[in-house]
PDB file of C-alpha atoms in Angstrom:
ATOM      1  CA  UNK A   1      79.231 -68.113  90.800  1.00 43.00           C
ATOM      2  CA  UNK A   2      75.836 -69.854  90.571  1.00 43.00           C
ATOM      3  CA  UNK A   3      74.126 -66.462  90.258  1.00 42.00           C
ATOM      4  CA  UNK A   4      76.416 -65.534  87.370  1.00 39.00           C
ATOM      5  CA  UNK A   5      75.651 -68.795  85.533  1.00 40.00           C
ATOM      6  CA  UNK A   6      71.929 -68.325  86.101  1.00 40.00           C
ATOM      7  CA  UNK A   7      72.067 -64.716  84.865  1.00 40.00           C
ATOM      8  CA  UNK A   8      74.001 -65.736  81.747  1.00 38.00           C
ATOM      9  CA  UNK A   9      71.549 -68.580  81.039  1.00 40.00           C
ATOM     10  CA  UNK A  10      68.568 -66.254  81.399  1.00 39.00           C
ATOM     11  CA  UNK A  11      70.066 -63.609  79.115  1.00 37.00           C
ATOM     12  CA  UNK A  12      70.612 -66.102  76.290  1.00 39.00           C
ATOM     13  CA  UNK A  13      66.929 -65.878  75.348  1.00 37.00           C
ATOM     14  CA  UNK A  14      65.853 -69.318  76.505  1.00 35.00           C
ATOM     15  CA  UNK A  15      62.046 -69.399  76.413  1.00 37.00           C
ATOM     16  CA  UNK A  16      60.016 -71.542  78.741  1.00 37.00           C
ATOM     17  CA  UNK A  17      56.524 -71.429  80.156  1.00 40.00           C
ATOM     18  CA  UNK A  18      56.241 -69.321  83.252  1.00 37.00           C
ATOM     19  CA  UNK A  19      55.371 -71.069  86.462  1.00 32.00           C
ATOM     20  CA  UNK A  20      52.704 -70.146  88.973  1.00 31.00           C
ATOM     21  CA  UNK A  21      53.220 -66.607  90.210  1.00 31.00           C
ATOM     22  CA  UNK A  22      55.749 -65.602  87.525  1.00 31.00           C
ATOM     23  CA  UNK A  23      53.316 -64.075  85.055  1.00 31.00           C
ATOM     24  CA  UNK A  24      54.383 -60.711  83.659  1.00 32.00           C
ATOM     25  CA  UNK A  25      50.992 -59.289  84.522  1.00 32.00           C
ATOM     26  CA  UNK A  26      48.028 -59.722  86.768  1.00 31.00           C
ATOM     27  CA  UNK A  27      46.482 -56.382  85.861  1.00 36.00           C
ATOM     28  CA  UNK A  28      43.109 -56.375  84.126  1.00 38.00           C
ATOM     29  CA  UNK A  29      41.344 -53.569  82.320  1.00 40.00           C
ATOM     30  CA  UNK A  30      38.507 -53.042  79.905  1.00 40.00           C
ATOM     31  CA  UNK A  31      40.829 -53.091  76.899  1.00 42.00           C
ATOM     32  CA  UNK A  32      39.914 -49.448  76.188  1.00 42.00           C
ATOM     33  CA  UNK A  33      42.247 -48.081  78.855  1.00 43.00           C
ATOM     34  CA  UNK A  34      45.943 -47.574  78.163  1.00 46.00           C
ATOM     35  CA  UNK A  35      48.016 -50.495  79.365  1.00 46.00           C
ATOM     36  CA  UNK A  36      50.486 -49.959  82.171  1.00 45.00           C
ATOM     37  CA  UNK A  37      53.972 -49.269  80.881  1.00 51.00           C
ATOM     38  CA  UNK A  38      55.534 -51.031  83.872  1.00 64.00           C
ATOM     39  CA  UNK A  39      54.140 -54.414  82.833  1.00 77.00           C
ATOM     40  CA  UNK A  40      55.444 -55.930  79.588  1.00 86.00           C
ATOM     41  CA  UNK A  41      52.180 -57.591  78.484  1.00 92.00           C
ATOM     42  CA  UNK A  42      49.328 -56.581  80.820  1.00 95.00           C
ATOM     43  CA  UNK A  43      46.141 -58.652  80.976  1.00 94.00           C
ATOM     44  CA  UNK A  44      43.249 -57.010  79.168  1.00 97.00           C
ATOM     45  CA  UNK A  45      39.618 -57.873  78.594  1.00 98.00           C
ATOM     46  CA  UNK A  46      37.278 -56.930  75.773  1.00 98.00           C
ATOM     47  CA  UNK A  47      33.539 -57.464  76.146  1.00 98.00           C
ATOM     48  CA  UNK A  48      30.431 -56.983  74.077  1.00 98.00           C
ATOM     49  CA  UNK A  49      27.235 -58.636  72.934  1.00 98.00           C
ATOM     50  CA  UNK A  50      26.450 -60.380  69.665  1.00 97.00           C
ATOM     51  CA  UNK A  51      23.051 -61.933  68.973  1.00 95.00           C
ATOM     52  CA  UNK A  52      22.107 -61.865  72.656  1.00 96.00           C
ATOM     53  CA  UNK A  53      25.320 -63.618  73.741  1.00 97.00           C
ATOM     54  CA  UNK A  54      27.698 -61.775  76.061  1.00 98.00           C
ATOM     55  CA  UNK A  55      31.254 -62.277  74.809  1.00 98.00           C
ATOM     56  CA  UNK A  56      34.410 -61.711  76.849  1.00 98.00           C
ATOM     57  CA  UNK A  57      37.967 -62.000  75.516  1.00 98.00           C
ATOM     58  CA  UNK A  58      40.764 -62.275  78.121  1.00 96.00           C
ATOM     59  CA  UNK A  59      44.303 -61.827  76.763  1.00 97.00           C
ATOM     60  CA  UNK A  60      47.829 -60.608  77.405  1.00 95.00           C
ATOM     61  CA  UNK A  61      48.552 -57.418  75.434  1.00 97.00           C
ATOM     62  CA  UNK A  62      52.147 -57.321  74.123  1.00 97.00           C
ATOM     63  CA  UNK A  63      53.664 -54.270  72.405  1.00 97.00           C
ATOM     64  CA  UNK A  64      55.393 -54.142  69.025  1.00 97.00           C
ATOM     65  CA  UNK A  65      58.447 -52.244  70.403  1.00 96.00           C
ATOM     66  CA  UNK A  66      59.944 -51.888  66.918  1.00 96.00           C
ATOM     67  CA  UNK A  67      60.103 -55.656  66.395  1.00 96.00           C
ATOM     68  CA  UNK A  68      59.177 -57.596  63.277  1.00 96.00           C
ATOM     69  CA  UNK A  69      55.998 -59.353  64.425  1.00 97.00           C
ATOM     70  CA  UNK A  70      54.608 -61.484  61.575  1.00 97.00           C
ATOM     71  CA  UNK A  71      57.175 -63.956  60.323  1.00 96.00           C
ATOM     72  CA  UNK A  72      59.529 -62.734  63.069  1.00 95.00           C
ATOM     73  CA  UNK A  73      58.381 -62.791  66.690  1.00 94.00           C
ATOM     74  CA  UNK A  74      55.279 -64.763  65.638  1.00 95.00           C
ATOM     75  CA  UNK A  75      56.370 -67.381  63.107  1.00 95.00           C
ATOM     76  CA  UNK A  76      54.274 -68.127  60.053  1.00 98.00           C
ATOM     77  CA  UNK A  77      52.659 -71.569  59.988  1.00 97.00           C
ATOM     78  CA  UNK A  78      52.776 -72.101  63.777  1.00 95.00           C
ATOM     79  CA  UNK A  79      49.995 -72.035  66.358  1.00 94.00           C
ATOM     80  CA  UNK A  80      50.110 -68.791  68.348  1.00 94.00           C
ATOM     81  CA  UNK A  81      48.281 -68.054  71.635  1.00 91.00           C
ATOM     82  CA  UNK A  82      46.848 -64.875  70.062  1.00 95.00           C
ATOM     83  CA  UNK A  83      48.203 -62.804  72.952  1.00 95.00           C
ATOM     84  CA  UNK A  84      50.967 -63.033  75.546  1.00 93.00           C
ATOM     85  CA  UNK A  85      51.605 -65.249  78.569  1.00 89.00           C
ATOM     86  CA  UNK A  86      48.465 -67.220  79.571  1.00 86.00           C
ATOM     87  CA  UNK A  87      46.285 -68.710  76.857  1.00 90.00           C
ATOM     88  CA  UNK A  88      43.871 -66.201  75.316  1.00 95.00           C
ATOM     89  CA  UNK A  89      40.298 -67.161  76.191  1.00 95.00           C
ATOM     90  CA  UNK A  90      36.917 -66.275  74.710  1.00 97.00           C
ATOM     91  CA  UNK A  91      33.733 -66.854  76.682  1.00 98.00           C
ATOM     92  CA  UNK A  92      30.224 -67.009  75.175  1.00 98.00           C
ATOM     93  CA  UNK A  93      27.214 -66.749  77.527  1.00 98.00           C
ATOM     94  CA  UNK A  94      25.015 -68.421  74.872  1.00 97.00           C
ATOM     95  CA  UNK A  95      25.678 -70.565  71.848  1.00 97.00           C
ATOM     96  CA  UNK A  96      26.885 -68.636  68.780  1.00 98.00           C
ATOM     97  CA  UNK A  97      27.874 -69.311  65.224  1.00 97.00           C
ATOM     98  CA  UNK A  98      31.553 -68.693  64.485  1.00 97.00           C
ATOM     99  CA  UNK A  99      31.955 -68.657  60.730  1.00 96.00           C
ATOM    100  CA  UNK A 100      29.953 -71.723  59.670  1.00 95.00           C
ATOM    101  CA  UNK A 101      30.316 -73.604  62.983  1.00 97.00           C
ATOM    102  CA  UNK A 102      27.899 -73.556  65.919  1.00 97.00           C
ATOM    103  CA  UNK A 103      29.817 -73.143  69.187  1.00 97.00           C
ATOM    104  CA  UNK A 104      27.975 -73.911  72.461  1.00 97.00           C
ATOM    105  CA  UNK A 105      27.994 -71.494  75.398  1.00 97.00           C
ATOM    106  CA  UNK A 106      31.230 -71.812  77.360  1.00 97.00           C
ATOM    107  CA  UNK A 107      34.822 -70.664  77.627  1.00 96.00           C
ATOM    108  CA  UNK A 108      37.404 -71.552  74.958  1.00 96.00           C
ATOM    109  CA  UNK A 109      41.083 -71.132  74.249  1.00 94.00           C
ATOM    110  CA  UNK A 110      41.613 -68.923  71.200  1.00 96.00           C
ATOM    111  CA  UNK A 111      44.570 -69.462  68.893  1.00 95.00           C
ATOM    112  CA  UNK A 112      45.705 -68.200  65.491  1.00 97.00           C
ATOM    113  CA  UNK A 113      47.991 -69.648  62.853  1.00 97.00           C
ATOM    114  CA  UNK A 114      49.432 -66.691  60.918  1.00 97.00           C
ATOM    115  CA  UNK A 115      50.344 -67.614  57.344  1.00 98.00           C
ATOM    116  CA  UNK A 116      52.359 -65.802  54.721  1.00 97.00           C
ATOM    117  CA  UNK A 117      50.482 -65.150  51.488  1.00 96.00           C
ATOM    118  CA  UNK A 118      47.428 -67.240  52.380  1.00 97.00           C
ATOM    119  CA  UNK A 119      44.520 -67.121  54.857  1.00 98.00           C
ATOM    120  CA  UNK A 120      45.217 -67.330  58.572  1.00 98.00           C
ATOM    121  CA  UNK A 121      43.517 -69.975  60.717  1.00 98.00           C
ATOM    122  CA  UNK A 122      41.404 -68.921  63.724  1.00 98.00           C
ATOM    123  CA  UNK A 123      40.872 -71.696  66.296  1.00 97.00           C
ATOM    124  CA  UNK A 124      38.491 -72.090  69.244  1.00 97.00           C
ATOM    125  CA  UNK A 125      39.568 -74.982  71.482  1.00 95.00           C
ATOM    126  CA  UNK A 126      38.160 -76.448  74.715  1.00 93.00           C
ATOM    127  CA  UNK A 127      41.532 -76.050  76.493  1.00 83.00           C
ATOM    128  CA  UNK A 128      41.828 -72.594  78.023  1.00 62.00           C
ATOM    129  CA  UNK A 129      42.778 -73.079  81.688  1.00 63.00           C
ATOM    130  CA  UNK A 130      46.252 -73.877  83.038  1.00 57.00           C
ATOM    131  CA  UNK A 131      45.002 -75.678  86.167  1.00 64.00           C
ATOM    132  CA  UNK A 132      42.221 -77.702  84.501  1.00 62.00           C
ATOM    133  CA  UNK A 133      43.627 -78.256  81.017  1.00 52.00           C
ATOM    134  CA  UNK A 134      47.373 -77.703  81.327  1.00 54.00           C
ATOM    135  CA  UNK A 135      46.959 -74.795  78.901  1.00 56.00           C
ATOM    136  CA  UNK A 136      49.747 -72.230  78.885  1.00 51.00           C
ATOM    137  CA  UNK A 137      50.111 -70.125  75.788  1.00 58.00           C
ATOM    138  CA  UNK A 138      50.168 -72.568  72.871  1.00 56.00           C
ATOM    139  CA  UNK A 139      52.723 -74.940  74.450  1.00 55.00           C
ATOM    140  CA  UNK A 140      50.172 -77.704  75.141  1.00 74.00           C
ATOM    141  CA  UNK A 141      47.798 -76.942  72.263  1.00 83.00           C
ATOM    142  CA  UNK A 142      45.921 -80.097  71.193  1.00 88.00           C
ATOM    143  CA  UNK A 143      44.177 -79.985  67.791  1.00 92.00           C
ATOM    144  CA  UNK A 144      41.874 -82.845  68.891  1.00 93.00           C
ATOM    145  CA  UNK A 145      40.111 -80.372  71.220  1.00 94.00           C
ATOM    146  CA  UNK A 146      39.228 -77.813  68.518  1.00 96.00           C
ATOM    147  CA  UNK A 147      35.527 -76.903  68.390  1.00 97.00           C
ATOM    148  CA  UNK A 148      35.810 -74.398  65.522  1.00 97.00           C
ATOM    149  CA  UNK A 149      38.492 -73.709  62.947  1.00 97.00           C
ATOM    150  CA  UNK A 150      38.083 -71.169  60.174  1.00 97.00           C
ATOM    151  CA  UNK A 151      40.158 -69.436  57.538  1.00 98.00           C
ATOM    152  CA  UNK A 152      40.456 -65.654  57.900  1.00 98.00           C
ATOM    153  CA  UNK A 153      41.977 -63.206  55.432  1.00 98.00           C
ATOM    154  CA  UNK A 154      44.072 -60.714  57.416  1.00 98.00           C
ATOM    155  CA  UNK A 155      43.577 -57.034  56.635  1.00 98.00           C
ATOM    156  CA  UNK A 156      46.914 -55.200  56.326  1.00 97.00           C
ATOM    157  CA  UNK A 157      46.650 -51.622  57.524  1.00 97.00           C
ATOM    158  CA  UNK A 158      48.867 -48.565  57.037  1.00 97.00           C
ATOM    159  CA  UNK A 159      48.907 -47.558  60.715  1.00 96.00           C
ATOM    160  CA  UNK A 160      50.618 -49.570  63.437  1.00 97.00           C
ATOM    161  CA  UNK A 161      48.621 -50.676  66.481  1.00 98.00           C
ATOM    162  CA  UNK A 162      51.400 -50.714  69.097  1.00 98.00           C
ATOM    163  CA  UNK A 163      49.629 -52.921  71.672  1.00 98.00           C
ATOM    164  CA  UNK A 164      47.605 -55.977  70.752  1.00 98.00           C
ATOM    165  CA  UNK A 165      43.929 -55.124  71.180  1.00 98.00           C
ATOM    166  CA  UNK A 166      40.704 -57.097  70.858  1.00 98.00           C
ATOM    167  CA  UNK A 167      37.262 -55.571  70.332  1.00 98.00           C
ATOM    168  CA  UNK A 168      33.823 -57.170  70.230  1.00 98.00           C
ATOM    169  CA  UNK A 169      31.614 -55.542  67.575  1.00 97.00           C
ATOM    170  CA  UNK A 170      28.035 -56.181  66.520  1.00 95.00           C
ATOM    171  CA  UNK A 171      28.942 -59.157  64.305  1.00 97.00           C
ATOM    172  CA  UNK A 172      32.627 -59.936  64.915  1.00 98.00           C
ATOM    173  CA  UNK A 173      35.545 -60.267  67.273  1.00 98.00           C
ATOM    174  CA  UNK A 174      38.484 -58.221  65.994  1.00 98.00           C
ATOM    175  CA  UNK A 175      42.180 -58.369  66.811  1.00 98.00           C
ATOM    176  CA  UNK A 176      44.552 -55.543  65.896  1.00 98.00           C
ATOM    177  CA  UNK A 177      48.299 -55.691  66.321  1.00 98.00           C
ATOM    178  CA  UNK A 178      51.176 -54.193  64.377  1.00 98.00           C
ATOM    179  CA  UNK A 179      49.672 -53.623  60.894  1.00 97.00           C
ATOM    180  CA  UNK A 180      47.240 -56.563  60.963  1.00 98.00           C
ATOM    181  CA  UNK A 181      43.538 -56.680  61.681  1.00 98.00           C
ATOM    182  CA  UNK A 182      41.763 -60.032  61.982  1.00 98.00           C
ATOM    183  CA  UNK A 183      37.947 -60.108  61.967  1.00 98.00           C
ATOM    184  CA  UNK A 184      36.261 -63.306  63.174  1.00 98.00           C
ATOM    185  CA  UNK A 185      32.586 -63.414  62.120  1.00 98.00           C
ATOM    186  CA  UNK A 186      30.226 -64.254  65.004  1.00 98.00           C
ATOM    187  CA  UNK A 187      26.428 -64.464  64.905  1.00 97.00           C
ATOM    188  CA  UNK A 188      23.720 -65.375  67.363  1.00 94.00           C
ATOM    189  CA  UNK A 189      21.879 -68.666  66.956  1.00 90.00           C
ATOM    190  CA  UNK A 190      18.132 -68.343  66.439  1.00 73.00           C
ATOM    191  CA  UNK A 191      16.083 -69.935  69.236  1.00 67.00           C
ATOM    192  CA  UNK A 192      14.198 -73.006  68.048  1.00 48.00           C
TER     193      UNK A 192
END
């Protein structure tokens, strides 16, 4: 009887943060390889160099699966973890300029606020680790720990990108998912 109640409760769509060891994925790849179809949102990494700084993005890569993403699965006006499961993190080996803000070398949580009909907000925050910061997705997001916040105009594309994918280019970090592309301008900081 208890199993039946538990199964019914789980099938009702109740969302809660996963606990240690329950993550949908522990697989990592370069981000250029196809994601495993046996894992709902596999961990991916995207790496590159901008202005002499090595940049690594670590994220869960969910699939569209025919769902309405923007304004549906990912609500407008709410902070989103910019990936699936664990908090998306971005690590800079050297200080960089993100938009108009200088960001010191280090690892940061990366979040987005998708908005309907106006610019989206890209956020770099000191909280990225579950053990050290209590970070899990955007559940414990704390605006007081933002180090950079910038407005980004989303580019709406014709083609669907089925799995969320980050790339690090020569002057930007890009996110593609569903029909949206977000480009976050990043530049090296000149040595003084």
